[in-house]
Amino acid sequence: MEMEASSPNQRLAFGKMGYGCQHYRRRCKIRAPCCNEVFPCRHCHNESVSLLSNPFDRHELVRQDVKQVICLVCDTEQPVAQVCSNCGVNMGEYLCKICNFFDDDTEKGQFHCHDCGICRIGGRENFFHCKKCGSCYSVALQGNHTCVENSMQHHCPICYEYLFDSLKDTTVMKCGHTMHYECYHEMIKHDKYCCPICSKSVIDMSRTWQRIDEEIEATPMPEDYRYKVWILCNDCNDTTEVYFHIIGQKCSHCRSYNTRTISPPELPH
């Protein structure tokens, strides 16, 4: 692309949305300070170095450490800035000078969360930062979710991608644990209804428990198998002694069948 003589505003907007990578639309590349190589964005860097044969050479780029960018319009390398010092184009309609993050697609609603320490998308007005969970959540969850300390500071229990700065949407389950939205629905599609981390039910199971009640009523156990076992309820964490049944053991506290047999509790001497 060649830039003809134009007004300052036209020059700023030149090439908008015409450059970038699979992750972002932007008019610059970054020089990774960790390995001094040039990449379209930090995700491109991380994906590339994760394939290196020597595991000791693999590393992740620290976004705050980026000092140099290369304009994709005129190929000029320069310190991080929004406007190219040579050709005058906006290298990103959105620029966070803390994260050194450029993006032309401002319809994403980018904003920097000082508590998270990184940029988020979706519009600042649609999110709040939960201090205990340590992450930004949708305002729909404000006062309406179970807090788990640093719940986003771990890997998705399904695909094992780190959640805190993942590009994919995440969901908060009833128990407060988190995973990718698409992984959650894939799990439900395969009839897995318990959190992979804490084993609590993640959806309303009352109809299922009712069906199991009916099955157990219609299937009495032989007298030789009518004995009691101790169970731990995964949903309410209560321990109870109940009659064994081959179909399942019901928590006498919350009526859930999401239980497991345990050893009898030790009585104090």
Coordinates of C-alpha atoms in Angstrom, one line a residue, residues 23-201:
H23 CA -5.4 -12.4 17.0
Y24 CA -5.6 -8.6 16.4
R25 CA -6.1 -6.0 13.7
R26 CA -3.2 -3.5 14.1
R27 CA -0.7 -1.6 12.1
C28 CA 2.5 -2.6 13.9
K29 CA 4.5 -5.5 15.0
I30 CA 6.4 -5.8 18.3
R31 CA 10.0 -6.6 19.0
A32 CA 10.1 -9.2 21.8
P33 CA 12.6 -8.0 24.4
C34 CA 13.1 -11.6 25.7
C35 CA 14.5 -13.0 22.4
N36 CA 14.9 -9.8 20.3
E37 CA 12.7 -11.3 17.5
V38 CA 9.8 -9.5 15.7
F39 CA 6.3 -10.9 16.0
P40 CA 2.8 -9.6 15.0
C41 CA 1.7 -9.8 18.7
R42 CA 2.5 -11.5 22.0
H43 CA 0.2 -14.5 21.2
C44 CA 2.1 -15.1 18.0
H45 CA 5.3 -15.0 19.9
N46 CA 4.1 -17.4 22.6
E47 CA 2.7 -19.8 20.1
S48 CA 5.9 -19.8 18.1
V49 CA 8.3 -20.3 21.0
S50 CA 6.1 -23.0 22.5
L51 CA 7.0 -25.2 19.5
L52 CA 10.8 -25.0 20.1
S53 CA 12.4 -28.4 20.4
N54 CA 14.3 -27.4 23.5
P55 CA 11.9 -27.0 26.4
F56 CA 14.3 -24.7 28.2
D57 CA 14.1 -22.2 25.3
R58 CA 10.3 -21.9 25.6
H59 CA 9.0 -18.8 27.3
E60 CA 6.2 -16.3 27.3
L61 CA 6.5 -12.6 26.4
V62 CA 5.8 -10.1 29.3
R63 CA 3.6 -7.5 27.6
Q64 CA 4.8 -4.7 29.9
D65 CA 8.4 -5.2 28.8
V66 CA 7.8 -4.4 25.1
K67 CA 9.8 -1.2 24.2
Q68 CA 10.0 -1.3 20.4
V69 CA 7.4 -1.6 17.7
I70 CA 7.7 -1.7 13.9
C71 CA 5.1 0.2 11.7
L72 CA 3.6 -2.1 9.2
V73 CA 2.8 0.7 6.8
C74 CA 6.4 2.2 6.5
D75 CA 8.5 -0.5 8.2
T76 CA 10.0 2.0 10.7
E77 CA 11.2 0.6 14.1
Q78 CA 10.6 3.0 17.0
P79 CA 9.7 3.2 20.7
V80 CA 6.1 2.3 21.7
A81 CA 3.7 5.1 20.6
Q82 CA 0.3 5.3 19.1
V83 CA 1.3 7.3 16.0
C84 CA 4.1 6.3 13.8
S85 CA 7.0 8.8 14.0
N86 CA 7.8 8.4 10.3
C87 CA 4.6 8.1 8.3
G88 CA 2.0 9.4 10.8
V89 CA -0.4 6.5 10.8
N90 CA -2.3 5.4 13.9
M91 CA -0.6 2.0 14.7
G92 CA -3.7 1.1 16.7
E93 CA -7.0 2.9 17.3
Y94 CA -6.7 1.5 20.9
L95 CA -3.4 1.7 22.7
C96 CA -2.8 0.8 26.3
K97 CA 0.5 2.2 27.3
I98 CA 0.6 -0.1 30.4
C99 CA 0.2 -3.4 28.4
N100 CA 1.7 -2.0 25.2
F101 CA -1.4 -3.3 23.5
F102 CA -2.5 -2.1 20.1
D103 CA -5.8 -2.9 18.4
D104 CA -7.7 -1.3 15.5
D105 CA -11.0 -3.2 16.2
T106 CA -12.4 -0.9 18.9
E107 CA -15.8 -2.5 18.6
K108 CA -14.5 -5.1 21.1
G109 CA -14.8 -2.4 23.8
Q110 CA -11.2 -2.7 25.1
F111 CA -10.4 -1.4 28.6
H112 CA -7.5 -1.7 31.0
C113 CA -8.4 -3.1 34.5
H114 CA -5.8 -1.9 37.0
D115 CA -6.7 -4.6 39.5
C116 CA -6.2 -7.4 36.9
G117 CA -3.2 -5.6 35.5
I118 CA -4.2 -6.3 31.9
C119 CA -6.6 -5.2 29.2
R120 CA -10.0 -6.8 28.9
I121 CA -12.7 -6.6 26.2
G122 CA -16.5 -6.2 26.3
G123 CA -16.8 -2.6 27.6
R124 CA -15.8 -1.3 31.1
E125 CA -19.4 -0.6 32.0
N126 CA -20.3 -4.3 31.5
F127 CA -17.8 -5.7 34.0
F128 CA -16.8 -5.4 37.7
H129 CA -13.6 -6.6 39.3
C130 CA -14.2 -9.2 42.1
K131 CA -11.4 -8.7 44.6
K132 CA -11.7 -12.2 46.1
C133 CA -11.9 -14.0 42.8
G134 CA -9.1 -11.7 41.4
S135 CA -10.7 -11.1 38.0
C136 CA -13.2 -9.1 36.0
Y137 CA -16.7 -10.7 35.8
S138 CA -19.9 -9.6 34.0
V139 CA -22.0 -7.2 36.1
A140 CA -24.7 -9.9 36.0
L141 CA -22.6 -11.8 38.5
Q142 CA -22.1 -9.0 40.9
G143 CA -23.4 -10.2 44.3
N144 CA -24.7 -13.3 42.4
H145 CA -21.8 -15.8 42.3
T146 CA -19.8 -18.0 44.7
C147 CA -16.4 -16.4 45.3
V148 CA -13.4 -18.7 45.0
E149 CA -10.1 -17.0 45.8
N150 CA -8.1 -16.4 42.6
S151 CA -10.5 -18.6 40.7
M152 CA -9.2 -17.4 37.3
Q153 CA -5.6 -17.9 38.2
H154 CA -5.5 -21.5 37.0
H155 CA -5.8 -23.6 33.9
C156 CA -9.1 -24.6 32.3
P157 CA -9.8 -28.1 33.8
I158 CA -10.9 -29.3 30.4
C159 CA -8.4 -28.0 27.9
Y160 CA -5.7 -26.8 30.4
E161 CA -5.2 -23.4 28.8
Y162 CA -4.4 -20.7 31.4
L163 CA -7.7 -18.8 32.0
F164 CA -6.7 -15.4 33.4
D165 CA -5.6 -13.9 30.1
S166 CA -7.2 -16.4 27.7
L167 CA -8.7 -14.9 24.5
K168 CA -11.7 -17.3 24.8
D169 CA -14.9 -16.6 26.8
T170 CA -15.0 -18.1 30.3
T171 CA -17.9 -19.0 32.5
V172 CA -18.3 -19.1 36.3
M173 CA -20.1 -22.3 37.5
K174 CA -22.4 -22.5 40.5
C175 CA -19.6 -23.6 42.7
G176 CA -17.5 -20.6 41.8
H177 CA -14.9 -22.4 39.7
T178 CA -14.2 -21.3 36.2
M179 CA -13.6 -22.8 32.8
H180 CA -13.9 -21.9 29.1
Y181 CA -17.5 -21.3 28.0
E182 CA -17.1 -23.7 25.0
C183 CA -15.4 -26.3 27.3
Y184 CA -18.3 -26.1 29.7
H185 CA -20.9 -26.7 27.0
E186 CA -18.8 -29.6 25.6
M187 CA -18.7 -31.1 29.0
I188 CA -22.5 -30.8 29.4
K189 CA -23.0 -32.2 25.9
H190 CA -21.2 -35.4 27.1
D191 CA -23.5 -35.7 30.1
K192 CA -20.9 -34.6 32.6
Y193 CA -22.7 -32.4 35.2
C194 CA -20.2 -32.0 37.9
C195 CA -17.4 -29.5 38.3
P196 CA -14.1 -31.2 37.4
I197 CA -12.4 -29.4 40.3
C198 CA -14.7 -29.8 43.3
S199 CA -17.3 -32.4 41.9
K200 CA -20.3 -30.2 42.8
S201 CA -23.3 -30.3 40.5

